[in-house]
Short mmCIF file of C-alpha atoms (C1' of nucleotides) in Angstrom, two decimals:
data_model
loop_
_atom_site.label_atom_id
_atom_site.label_comp_id
_atom_site.label_asym_id
_atom_site.label_seq_id
_atom_site.Cartn_x
_atom_site.Cartn_y
_atom_site.Cartn_z
CA MET A 1 124.62 186.24 213.06
CA THR A 2 125.39 182.64 212.51
CA LYS A 3 123.40 181.18 209.76
CA PRO A 4 121.28 178.48 211.31
CA SER A 5 122.32 175.88 208.85
CA LEU A 6 120.50 172.64 208.39
CA ARG A 7 117.76 172.48 210.84
CA THR A 8 116.72 168.89 210.84
CA VAL A 9 113.76 167.85 208.78
CA PRO A 10 113.11 170.93 206.70
CA SER A 11 109.94 169.82 205.04
CA THR A 12 110.19 166.12 204.40
CA ARG A 13 108.43 164.11 207.01
CA LYS A 14 109.93 160.95 208.24
CA PRO A 15 107.66 158.44 206.61
CA ARG A 16 108.68 155.34 208.46
CA ALA A 17 109.27 154.87 212.10
CA GLY A 18 112.87 155.89 212.04
CA ARG A 19 113.28 155.14 215.68
CA VAL A 20 116.98 155.10 216.13
CA LYS A 21 116.98 153.75 219.63
CA GLY A 22 114.41 151.53 221.22
CA ALA A 23 111.86 150.42 218.73
CA GLY A 24 108.40 150.94 220.03
CA ARG A 25 107.61 151.62 223.60
CA ALA A 26 110.16 152.75 226.10
CA PRO A 27 108.95 153.14 229.68
CA VAL A 28 109.61 156.38 231.51
CA PRO A 29 112.37 155.00 233.76
CA ASP A 30 114.28 153.75 230.75
CA ILE A 31 114.20 157.16 229.11
CA ALA A 32 115.36 158.78 232.32
CA SER A 33 118.16 156.24 232.61
CA ALA A 34 119.27 156.75 229.03
CA LEU A 35 119.39 160.47 229.53
CA ARG A 36 121.18 160.09 232.83
CA GLU A 37 123.77 157.93 231.12
CA ARG A 38 124.36 160.50 228.42
CA ILE A 39 124.73 163.27 230.94
CA ALA A 40 127.16 161.22 233.02
CA THR A 41 129.34 160.46 230.02
CA GLN A 42 129.09 164.04 228.86
CA GLU A 43 127.65 162.85 225.60
CA ILE A 44 125.29 165.70 226.35
CA ALA A 45 127.41 168.60 227.46
CA PRO A 46 126.51 170.67 230.52
CA GLY A 47 124.44 173.65 229.53
CA SER A 48 122.82 171.91 226.56
CA LYS A 49 119.14 172.34 225.98
CA LEU A 50 117.09 169.20 226.01
CA ARG A 51 114.29 169.63 223.48
CA GLU A 52 111.29 167.52 224.26
CA ASN A 53 110.20 167.05 220.68
CA GLU A 54 113.62 165.98 219.55
CA LEU A 55 113.92 163.35 222.25
CA ALA A 56 110.39 162.13 221.71
CA LEU A 57 111.14 161.58 218.06
CA GLU A 58 114.39 159.81 218.78
CA PHE A 59 112.97 157.46 221.36
CA GLY A 60 109.80 156.97 219.40
CA VAL A 61 107.56 157.87 222.31
CA PRO A 62 104.99 160.61 222.83
CA ARG A 63 106.28 163.85 224.18
CA THR A 64 104.49 163.43 227.49
CA ARG A 65 106.70 160.55 228.39
CA VAL A 66 109.84 162.51 227.68
CA ARG A 67 108.36 165.23 229.82
CA GLU A 68 107.92 162.88 232.76
CA ALA A 69 111.46 161.68 232.37
CA LEU A 70 112.69 165.26 232.43
CA ALA A 71 110.69 165.86 235.59
CA VAL A 72 112.49 162.95 237.22
CA LEU A 73 115.84 164.31 236.13
CA GLU A 74 114.92 167.69 237.51
CA GLN A 75 113.99 166.21 240.88
CA ARG A 76 117.29 164.37 240.83
CA GLY A 77 119.17 167.58 240.27
CA LEU A 78 120.58 166.66 236.88
CA VAL A 79 118.77 169.22 234.79
CA GLN A 80 117.29 172.59 235.45
CA ARG A 81 113.91 173.50 234.06
CA ILE A 82 112.99 177.09 233.46
CA PRO A 83 109.31 177.78 232.84
CA ASN A 84 108.49 178.14 229.16
CA ARG A 85 112.14 177.83 228.32
CA GLY A 86 112.85 174.18 228.65
CA ALA A 87 115.38 171.97 230.35
CA VAL A 88 119.13 172.40 230.35
CA VAL A 89 121.80 170.12 231.74
CA ILE A 90 123.09 171.45 235.05
CA ARG A 91 126.50 173.03 234.89
CA LEU A 92 128.65 172.03 237.86
CA GLU A 93 130.18 174.94 239.73
CA LEU A 94 132.98 174.33 242.16
CA SER A 95 130.80 175.40 245.06
CA GLN A 96 128.17 172.89 244.06
CA VAL A 97 130.73 170.12 243.87
CA THR A 98 132.04 171.08 247.28
CA HIS A 99 128.54 170.83 248.68
CA LEU A 100 128.08 167.46 247.12
CA TYR A 101 131.34 166.18 248.51
CA ASP A 102 130.63 167.47 252.01
CA VAL A 103 127.43 165.50 252.04
CA ARG A 104 129.00 162.53 250.36
CA GLU A 105 131.68 162.44 253.04
CA VAL A 106 129.27 161.76 255.87
CA LEU A 107 127.09 159.43 253.83
CA GLU A 108 129.99 157.27 252.67
CA GLY A 109 131.21 157.27 256.25
CA LEU A 110 127.88 155.98 257.44
CA CYS A 111 127.90 153.45 254.63
CA ALA A 112 131.27 152.08 255.71
CA ARG A 113 130.13 151.90 259.30
CA LEU A 114 126.93 150.05 258.50
CA ALA A 115 128.68 147.68 256.15
CA THR A 116 131.14 146.85 258.91
CA VAL A 117 128.43 146.33 261.49
CA ASN A 118 126.13 144.30 259.30
CA GLY A 119 128.44 141.79 257.72
CA ASP A 120 130.84 139.40 259.32
CA PRO A 121 134.45 140.58 259.17
CA ALA A 122 135.65 137.62 257.12
CA ARG A 123 133.58 138.80 254.23
CA TRP A 124 136.00 141.58 253.38
CA GLN A 125 139.17 139.53 253.45
CA SER A 126 139.03 138.63 249.79
CA THR A 127 138.36 142.24 248.83
CA LEU A 128 141.31 143.34 250.90
CA ALA A 129 143.48 140.82 249.09
CA HIS A 130 142.20 142.11 245.80
CA PHE A 131 143.20 145.64 246.71
CA ARG A 132 146.62 144.54 247.87
CA GLY A 133 147.25 142.47 244.77
CA PRO A 134 145.59 143.23 241.43
CA MET A 135 144.43 146.71 242.34
CA ALA A 136 147.89 147.79 243.40
CA ARG A 137 149.14 146.50 240.07
CA TYR A 138 146.50 148.43 238.16
CA VAL A 139 147.64 151.61 239.84
CA ALA A 140 151.31 150.87 239.29
CA GLU A 141 150.71 150.10 235.63
CA GLY A 142 148.35 152.99 235.09
CA ASP A 143 145.42 150.80 234.14
CA ILE A 144 142.90 153.36 235.23
CA ASP A 145 139.89 151.70 233.65
CA SER A 146 140.33 148.44 235.51
CA TYR A 147 140.99 150.31 238.72
CA ILE A 148 137.86 152.40 238.40
CA ALA A 149 135.73 149.43 237.44
CA ASP A 150 136.80 147.37 240.43
CA TYR A 151 136.60 150.31 242.78
CA GLU A 152 133.06 150.94 241.63
CA ALA A 153 132.23 147.30 242.29
CA PHE A 154 133.64 147.64 245.78
CA ARG A 155 131.64 150.77 246.38
CA ARG A 156 128.46 149.07 245.27
CA GLU A 157 129.24 146.18 247.55
CA LEU A 158 129.58 148.58 250.44
CA ILE A 159 126.21 150.07 249.67
CA THR A 160 124.59 146.69 249.39
CA SER A 161 126.08 145.54 252.67
CA ALA A 162 124.95 148.66 254.45
CA ARG A 163 121.36 147.52 253.84
CA ASN A 164 119.87 150.97 254.02
CA PRO A 165 117.71 151.89 251.03
CA VAL A 166 117.47 155.53 252.04
CA LEU A 167 121.22 155.81 252.18
CA ALA A 168 121.60 153.93 248.92
CA ASN A 169 119.22 156.26 247.19
CA MET A 170 121.01 159.38 248.37
CA LEU A 171 124.42 158.06 247.48
CA ASP A 172 123.15 157.17 244.04
CA SER A 173 121.81 160.66 243.65
CA ILE A 174 125.18 162.15 244.50
CA LEU A 175 127.04 159.75 242.25
CA GLU A 176 124.82 160.61 239.31
CA ARG A 177 125.76 164.21 239.65
CA THR A 178 129.49 163.77 240.15
CA GLN A 179 130.16 160.81 237.91
CA ALA A 180 131.50 163.03 235.20
CA LEU A 181 134.29 164.08 237.55
CA ILE A 182 135.68 160.92 239.13
CA ARG A 183 137.69 159.92 236.12
CA ARG A 184 139.32 163.30 236.09
CA ILE A 185 140.08 163.26 239.77
CA ILE A 186 141.61 159.82 239.77
CA ILE A 187 144.22 160.66 237.17
CA LEU A 188 145.53 163.55 239.21
CA PRO A 189 149.15 163.06 240.27
CA GLY A 190 149.30 160.90 243.34
CA ARG A 191 145.56 160.54 243.74
CA ALA A 192 145.25 156.88 242.77
CA GLU A 193 148.16 155.89 245.00
CA LEU A 194 146.76 157.72 248.00
CA GLY A 195 143.30 156.34 247.35
CA LEU A 196 144.62 152.83 247.16
CA ARG A 197 146.36 153.18 250.52
CA GLN A 198 143.23 154.64 252.06
CA HIS A 199 140.98 151.91 250.71
CA THR A 200 143.35 149.27 251.99
CA ALA A 201 143.35 150.84 255.45
CA LEU A 202 139.57 151.01 255.36
CA LEU A 203 139.31 147.35 254.50
CA GLU A 204 141.67 146.44 257.27
CA ALA A 205 139.47 148.27 259.75
CA MET A 206 136.44 146.52 258.35
CA CYS A 207 138.09 143.12 258.59
CA SER A 208 138.83 143.76 262.23
CA GLY A 209 135.23 144.82 262.76
CA ASP A 210 136.12 148.33 263.88
CA ALA A 211 133.13 150.26 262.60
CA ASP A 212 134.06 153.60 264.10
CA LYS A 213 137.47 153.49 262.52
CA ALA A 214 135.99 152.43 259.22
CA GLU A 215 133.71 155.43 259.23
CA GLN A 216 136.51 157.76 260.15
CA LEU A 217 138.83 156.38 257.47
CA ARG A 218 136.21 156.59 254.80
CA ARG A 219 135.50 160.17 255.69
CA GLU A 220 139.17 161.03 255.52
CA ASN A 221 139.29 159.39 252.12
CA MET A 222 136.45 161.56 250.88
CA ARG A 223 137.94 164.66 252.39
CA SER A 224 141.23 164.09 250.62
CA ALA A 225 139.36 163.57 247.36
CA LYS A 226 137.71 166.91 247.89
CA ASP A 227 141.10 168.46 248.64
CA PHE A 228 142.51 167.18 245.37
CA LEU A 229 139.52 168.52 243.57
CA GLU A 230 139.88 171.97 245.02
CA ARG A 231 143.60 172.08 244.54
CA TYR A 232 143.43 171.07 240.87
CA ARG A 233 140.11 172.68 240.12
CA LYS A 234 141.52 174.55 237.14
CA TYR A 235 142.24 171.30 235.38
CA ILE A 236 138.93 169.70 236.21
CA LEU A 237 136.14 172.20 235.96
CA MET B 1 103.41 147.24 209.54
CA THR B 2 102.07 149.48 212.13
CA LYS B 3 99.01 151.13 210.81
CA PRO B 4 99.52 154.79 211.50
CA SER B 5 96.59 156.21 213.34
CA LEU B 6 94.44 158.19 211.02
CA ARG B 7 94.73 161.87 211.40
CA THR B 8 91.63 163.18 213.06
CA VAL B 9 89.80 165.93 211.31
CA PRO B 10 89.35 168.95 213.53
CA SER B 11 85.63 169.10 213.06
CA THR B 12 84.56 169.72 216.59
CA ARG B 13 84.68 173.33 217.56
CA LYS B 14 85.17 174.19 221.16
CA PRO B 15 82.88 176.95 222.44
CA ARG B 16 85.27 178.34 224.99
CA ALA B 17 84.25 176.19 227.91
CA GLY B 18 83.93 178.38 230.95
CA ARG B 19 85.06 177.17 234.31
CA VAL B 20 82.12 176.41 236.51
CA LYS B 21 83.28 177.94 239.72
CA GLY B 22 86.10 180.28 240.51
CA ALA B 23 88.02 177.11 240.96
CA GLY B 24 91.39 178.63 240.31
CA ARG B 25 94.48 177.36 238.70
CA ALA B 26 96.80 175.67 241.11
CA PRO B 27 100.33 175.04 239.85
CA VAL B 28 101.82 171.58 240.22
CA PRO B 29 104.16 172.46 243.11
CA ASP B 30 101.23 173.81 245.11
CA ILE B 31 99.27 170.62 244.69
CA ALA B 32 102.28 168.60 245.72
CA SER B 33 102.76 170.80 248.76
CA ALA B 34 99.14 170.54 249.78
CA LEU B 35 99.27 166.79 249.53
CA ARG B 36 102.55 166.69 251.40
CA GLU B 37 101.01 168.73 254.17
CA ARG B 38 98.06 166.40 254.46
CA ILE B 39 100.29 163.38 254.59
CA ALA B 40 102.49 164.97 257.25
CA THR B 41 99.51 165.80 259.45
CA GLN B 42 98.02 162.37 258.82
CA GLU B 43 94.93 164.04 257.46
CA ILE B 44 95.45 161.37 254.86
CA ALA B 45 96.24 158.18 256.69
CA PRO B 46 99.11 155.92 255.64
CA GLY B 47 97.90 153.26 253.26
CA SER B 48 95.14 155.42 251.81
CA LYS B 49 94.59 155.41 248.12
CA LEU B 50 94.95 158.72 246.36
CA ARG B 51 92.45 158.79 243.53
CA GLU B 52 93.45 161.11 240.75
CA ASN B 53 89.96 162.05 239.70
CA GLU B 54 88.89 162.89 243.21
CA LEU B 55 91.85 165.19 243.78
CA ALA B 56 91.48 166.79 240.37
CA LEU B 57 87.90 167.63 241.15
CA GLU B 58 88.72 168.99 244.58
CA PHE B 59 91.54 171.21 243.41
CA GLY B 60 89.69 172.22 240.29
CA VAL B 61 92.53 171.24 238.00
CA PRO B 62 92.82 168.73 235.18
CA ARG B 63 93.84 165.25 236.15
CA THR B 64 97.20 165.55 234.42
CA ARG B 65 98.36 168.07 236.95
CA VAL B 66 97.41 165.87 239.86
CA ARG B 67 99.28 163.12 238.13
CA GLU B 68 102.44 165.19 237.93
CA ALA B 69 102.12 166.08 241.58
CA LEU B 70 101.83 162.39 242.45
CA ALA B 71 104.95 161.69 240.44
CA VAL B 72 106.83 164.25 242.52
CA LEU B 73 105.55 162.69 245.73
CA GLU B 74 106.63 159.30 244.50
CA GLN B 75 110.14 160.53 243.78
CA ARG B 76 110.20 162.06 247.23
CA GLY B 77 109.30 158.73 248.78
CA LEU B 78 105.97 159.84 250.23
CA VAL B 79 103.68 157.69 248.14
CA GLN B 80 104.05 154.43 246.33
CA ARG B 81 102.66 153.98 242.87
CA ILE B 82 101.73 150.60 241.55
CA PRO B 83 101.11 150.35 237.82
CA ASN B 84 97.44 150.38 236.92
CA ARG B 85 96.51 150.41 240.58
CA GLY B 86 97.19 153.92 241.68
CA ALA B 87 99.06 155.71 244.43
CA VAL B 88 98.93 154.94 248.13
CA VAL B 89 100.48 156.81 251.02
CA ILE B 90 103.61 155.05 252.22
CA ARG B 91 103.21 153.16 255.45
CA LEU B 92 106.19 153.65 257.74
CA GLU B 93 107.70 150.44 259.05
CA LEU B 94 110.06 150.56 261.96
CA SER B 95 112.95 149.41 259.78
CA GLN B 96 112.30 152.24 257.38
CA VAL B 97 112.24 154.77 260.19
CA THR B 98 115.49 153.35 261.51
CA HIS B 99 117.06 153.80 258.10
CA LEU B 100 115.83 157.36 257.92
CA TYR B 101 117.21 158.17 261.34
CA ASP B 102 120.58 156.61 260.63
CA VAL B 103 120.95 158.87 257.64
CA ARG B 104 119.49 161.82 259.44
CA GLU B 105 122.04 161.39 262.19
CA VAL B 106 125.03 162.02 259.96
CA LEU B 107 123.31 164.74 257.96
CA GLU B 108 122.23 166.72 261.00
CA GLY B 109 125.73 166.25 262.36
CA LEU B 110 127.19 167.72 259.20
CA CYS B 111 124.65 170.50 259.38
CA ALA B 112 125.68 171.45 262.89
CA ARG B 113 129.32 171.38 261.92
CA LEU B 114 128.86 173.58 258.88
CA ALA B 115 126.66 176.01 260.78
CA THR B 116 129.38 176.32 263.39
CA VAL B 117 132.11 176.84 260.85
CA ASN B 118 130.22 179.27 258.68
CA GLY B 119 128.77 181.71 261.18
CA ASP B 120 130.48 183.71 263.85
CA PRO B 121 130.07 182.21 267.32
CA ALA B 122 128.24 185.22 268.72
CA ARG B 123 125.35 184.52 266.45
CA TRP B 124 124.11 181.63 268.56
CA GLN B 125 124.25 183.37 271.91
CA SER B 126 120.69 184.62 271.73
CA THR B 127 119.44 181.21 270.68
CA LEU B 128 121.26 179.64 273.58
CA ALA B 129 119.62 182.11 275.93
CA HIS B 130 116.27 181.26 274.39
CA PHE B 131 116.80 177.58 275.09
CA ARG B 132 117.92 178.24 278.65
CA GLY B 133 114.97 180.52 279.38
CA PRO B 134 111.67 180.25 277.51
CA MET B 135 112.30 176.82 276.04
CA ALA B 136 113.09 175.32 279.44
CA ARG B 137 109.86 176.82 280.69
CA TYR B 138 107.88 175.33 277.81
CA VAL B 139 109.19 171.91 278.68
CA ALA B 140 108.55 172.36 282.38
CA GLU B 141 105.01 173.52 281.75
CA GLY B 142 104.30 170.94 279.11
CA ASP B 143 103.72 173.49 276.37
CA ILE B 144 104.68 171.09 273.64
CA ASP B 145 103.38 173.15 270.76
CA SER B 146 105.52 176.17 271.58
CA TYR B 147 108.52 173.94 272.17
CA ILE B 148 108.14 172.19 268.84
CA ALA B 149 107.55 175.42 266.97
CA ASP B 150 110.67 177.08 268.33
CA TYR B 151 112.74 173.95 267.93
CA GLU B 152 111.70 173.76 264.31
CA ALA B 153 112.73 177.38 263.86
CA PHE B 154 116.13 176.58 265.35
CA ARG B 155 116.50 173.60 263.09
CA ARG B 156 115.71 175.69 260.04
CA GLU B 157 118.21 178.26 261.18
CA LEU B 158 120.85 175.58 261.39
CA ILE B 159 120.09 174.48 257.85
CA THR B 160 120.21 178.02 256.57
CA SER B 161 123.51 178.70 258.29
CA ALA B 162 125.04 175.54 256.91
CA ARG B 163 124.70 177.07 253.43
CA ASN B 164 124.63 173.77 251.63
CA PRO B 165 121.67 173.36 249.27
CA VAL B 166 122.33 169.68 248.70
CA LEU B 167 122.28 169.03 252.41
CA ALA B 168 119.20 171.18 252.88
CA ASN B 169 117.35 169.27 250.22
CA MET B 170 118.15 165.90 251.71
CA LEU B 171 117.24 166.96 255.23
CA ASP B 172 113.96 168.31 253.92
CA SER B 173 113.30 165.03 252.23
CA ILE B 174 113.86 163.15 255.47
CA LEU B 175 111.78 165.56 257.48
CA GLU B 176 108.86 165.21 255.10
CA ARG B 177 108.82 161.52 255.68
CA THR B 178 109.21 161.54 259.46
CA GLN B 179 107.23 164.64 260.35
CA ALA B 180 104.27 162.56 261.40
CA LEU B 181 106.41 161.03 264.13
CA ILE B 182 108.19 163.88 265.87
CA ARG B 183 105.19 164.97 267.88
CA ARG B 184 104.75 161.48 269.17
CA ILE B 185 108.40 161.09 270.05
CA ILE B 186 108.64 164.36 271.91
CA ILE B 187 105.85 163.53 274.33
CA LEU B 188 107.56 160.33 275.42
CA PRO B 189 108.49 160.40 279.10
CA GLY B 190 111.77 162.21 279.57
CA ARG B 191 112.35 162.88 275.90
CA ALA B 192 111.74 166.61 275.91
CA GLU B 193 113.93 167.13 278.97
CA LEU B 194 116.81 165.15 277.49
CA GLY B 195 116.42 166.89 274.17
CA LEU B 196 116.52 170.27 275.82
CA ARG B 197 119.75 169.43 277.62
CA GLN B 198 121.27 168.13 274.42
CA HIS B 199 120.29 171.16 272.40
CA THR B 200 121.72 173.44 275.06
CA ALA B 201 124.99 171.55 275.04
CA LEU B 202 125.06 171.74 271.26
CA LEU B 203 124.55 175.48 271.32
CA GLU B 204 127.30 175.89 273.86
CA ALA B 205 129.68 174.06 271.59
CA MET B 206 128.59 176.20 268.67
CA CYS B 207 129.07 179.39 270.67
CA SER B 208 132.60 178.34 271.48
CA GLY B 209 133.20 177.56 267.82
CA ASP B 210 133.95 173.88 268.38
CA ALA B 211 132.65 172.40 265.17
CA ASP B 212 133.77 168.84 265.83
CA LYS B 213 132.06 168.79 269.18
CA ALA B 214 128.94 170.31 267.70
CA GLU B 215 128.77 167.56 265.12
CA GLN B 216 129.32 164.89 267.71
CA LEU B 217 126.70 166.29 270.07
CA ARG B 218 124.13 166.60 267.33
CA ARG B 219 124.72 163.02 266.33
CA GLU B 220 124.29 161.85 269.89
CA ASN B 221 121.08 163.79 270.04
CA MET B 222 119.76 162.03 266.96
CA ARG B 223 120.89 158.66 268.21
CA SER B 224 119.05 159.09 271.45
CA ALA B 225 115.94 160.11 269.56
CA LYS B 226 116.23 156.89 267.61
CA ASP B 227 116.67 154.97 270.84
CA PHE B 228 113.49 156.42 272.27
CA LEU B 229 111.71 155.55 269.10
CA GLU B 230 112.81 151.95 269.16
CA ARG B 231 112.14 151.56 272.84
CA TYR B 232 108.61 152.91 272.63
CA ARG B 233 107.84 151.70 269.17
CA LYS B 234 104.64 150.02 270.29
CA TYR B 235 103.19 153.36 271.22
CA ILE B 236 104.32 155.16 268.14
CA LEU B 237 103.96 152.95 265.11
"C1'" DG C 1 74.75 129.17 250.94
"C1'" DT C 2 78.86 129.62 248.45
"C1'" DA C 3 81.93 129.82 244.61
"C1'" DG C 4 82.70 131.10 240.07
"C1'" DA C 5 81.75 133.47 235.67
"C1'" DC C 6 80.14 137.43 233.44
"C1'" DA C 7 78.72 142.35 232.94
"C1'" DT C 8 79.16 146.98 234.61
"C1'" DT C 9 81.48 150.67 236.62
"C1'" DT C 10 85.36 152.93 238.18
"C1'" DT C 11 90.13 154.24 237.83
"C1'" DT C 12 94.41 154.61 235.66
"C1'" DG C 13 97.40 155.10 231.43
"C1'" DT C 14 98.10 157.25 226.87
"C1'" DT C 15 97.66 160.13 223.07
"C1'" DG C 16 97.24 163.92 219.97
"C1'" DA C 17 95.76 168.59 219.58
"C1'" DC C 18 95.51 173.41 221.04
"C1'" DA C 19 97.11 177.75 223.41
"C1'" DG C 20 100.56 180.79 225.20
"C1'" DG C 21 105.22 182.25 225.50
"C1'" DT C 22 109.93 182.56 223.64
"C1'" DT C 23 113.30 182.55 220.26
"C1'" DT C 24 114.49 183.44 215.56
"C1'" DG C 25 114.25 185.72 211.09
"C1'" DT C 26 113.13 189.92 208.38
"C1'" DG C 27 112.29 194.47 207.00
"C1'" DC C 28 112.16 199.29 208.05
"C1'" DC C 29 114.05 203.43 209.85
"C1'" DG C 30 117.61 206.26 211.83
"C1'" DC D 1 125.68 200.14 208.63
"C1'" DG D 2 123.39 199.18 212.94
"C1'" DG D 3 119.37 199.00 215.94
"C1'" DC D 4 114.55 198.45 216.69
"C1'" DA D 5 109.81 196.78 215.62
"C1'" DC D 6 107.21 193.31 213.67
"C1'" DA D 7 106.14 188.63 211.93
"C1'" DA D 8 107.00 183.81 211.66
"C1'" DA D 9 108.51 179.53 213.57
"C1'" DC D 10 109.39 176.92 217.32
"C1'" DC D 11 108.93 175.16 221.77
"C1'" DT D 12 106.79 174.33 226.05
"C1'" DG D 13 102.60 174.12 228.99
"C1'" DT D 14 97.93 172.52 229.19
"C1'" DC D 15 94.05 169.94 228.39
"C1'" DA D 16 90.17 166.77 227.31
"C1'" DA D 17 89.03 162.65 225.05
"C1'" DC D 18 90.17 157.76 224.22
"C1'" DA D 19 91.84 153.05 225.57
"C1'" DA D 20 93.10 149.57 228.85
"C1'" DA D 21 93.16 147.66 233.18
"C1'" DA D 22 91.27 146.74 237.69
"C1'" DA D 23 87.54 146.79 240.95
"C1'" DT D 24 82.83 146.05 241.81
"C1'" DG D 25 78.34 144.10 241.47
"C1'" DT D 26 75.17 140.45 239.87
"C1'" DC D 27 73.58 136.21 238.57
"C1'" DT D 28 73.70 131.29 238.12
"C1'" DA D 29 75.07 126.57 239.12
"C1'" DC D 30 76.10 123.24 242.37
#
DNA sequence: GTAGACATTTTTGTTGACAGGTTTGTGCCG
DNA sequence: CGGCACAAACCTGTCAACAAAAATGTCTAC
């Protein structure tokens, strides 16, 4: 019943290359990354249709390349493609998020263990200090952005230190799919404070070279994140 | 000042080109599966080049479809694609296998735990009996094929019972990449016997509903498999 | 006899066009 | 006034031809 007002480009062709984004030639990985970014930031809402022609026009690339990028995103679990109907952004159900967090728990645990085993303990001292000092202040002052940014850096450092490309790839895949949520979890009452304590404990275990404990602590951390998520699911999903 | 490519005049008429043979139409996933199978069985050796034209001809499909299939295989980590040089089957280094097994350890552990939690304990009684009876006989008699087949069935049952699609997908991904190895690991001296004992112990834990123990036992099982692999690496890789 | 330059062939990368299916808009009939 | 059938527009799936790059083969010069 809704009048389909203003469909873009009624009859006038775009005469010039009106490429809004990258000028000429964007490689497939770049297109996939750009799309991934938009999905993560919810610039493209879950459930939206991704029209190939539209994207091809915007990026100024042939449709085939957009198609390849969509195939990558499908393999990565970010979009769902229905034959002859196109690609839509995956809508996160609670069950799906639970599945992701169950897997993430053991993978992050492994990551913490490997990072502890691989590096020398002294390496994490400065990070521990950072969590005890500035990070604690961020939490106390409610500077969520700084806290998230530095936490992400720490997480990346863990992955790098683990030196396991397979693990890194899988963790990336999970992060891509849950990134839209972390900001909403972290502002839950008490979550940041608990997380901070847990990260500090983890770093202490890592500094003392106790890999088993590091793994266990990291897993507990993930489990508690999942608990928060399930408890406050109404406010998040 | 990009000169827009001149619009081609549709002068050539296509006389409904008939397909030469009954060479059917294979969808992209089928081609990917076929290739995956060949890689797993080493019908295509690691390091081989996969020529698009060749495969297109063999499958009786246009080259584009082979190309898509190769893209899937690349995302799955089974082949490596170098720009302008084509796709080659990944060659497994020991370090890579170690990485895969480290990740597999925690994922299989999670799988065992979830399978224990989700199903009722009685469900695994018959499987336990199967491992104590026929499976033990297979090992004693050296009937490796039957042993592997039934073990694979058990493994799939675990994955199904875990009811976690994310986990299932990742375990599949790992299996695809290591499948060429399992047969060689299992024939190592003492491996099958140890594995049998470990699987039996795992099933006992599952029957008693002890999820934590199940996870731990499964992880030990994987770790010992990795140990065998590293000890006998000369004979395997 | 070998190394290097050039020509040929093979293989991959890219593009636009066409065909089939789905959604959307419109008119007719109950 | 609402629902159904039909037609148009749109979108995706598919394909074969074209262009560029790499690999291969050949010949010549030293």
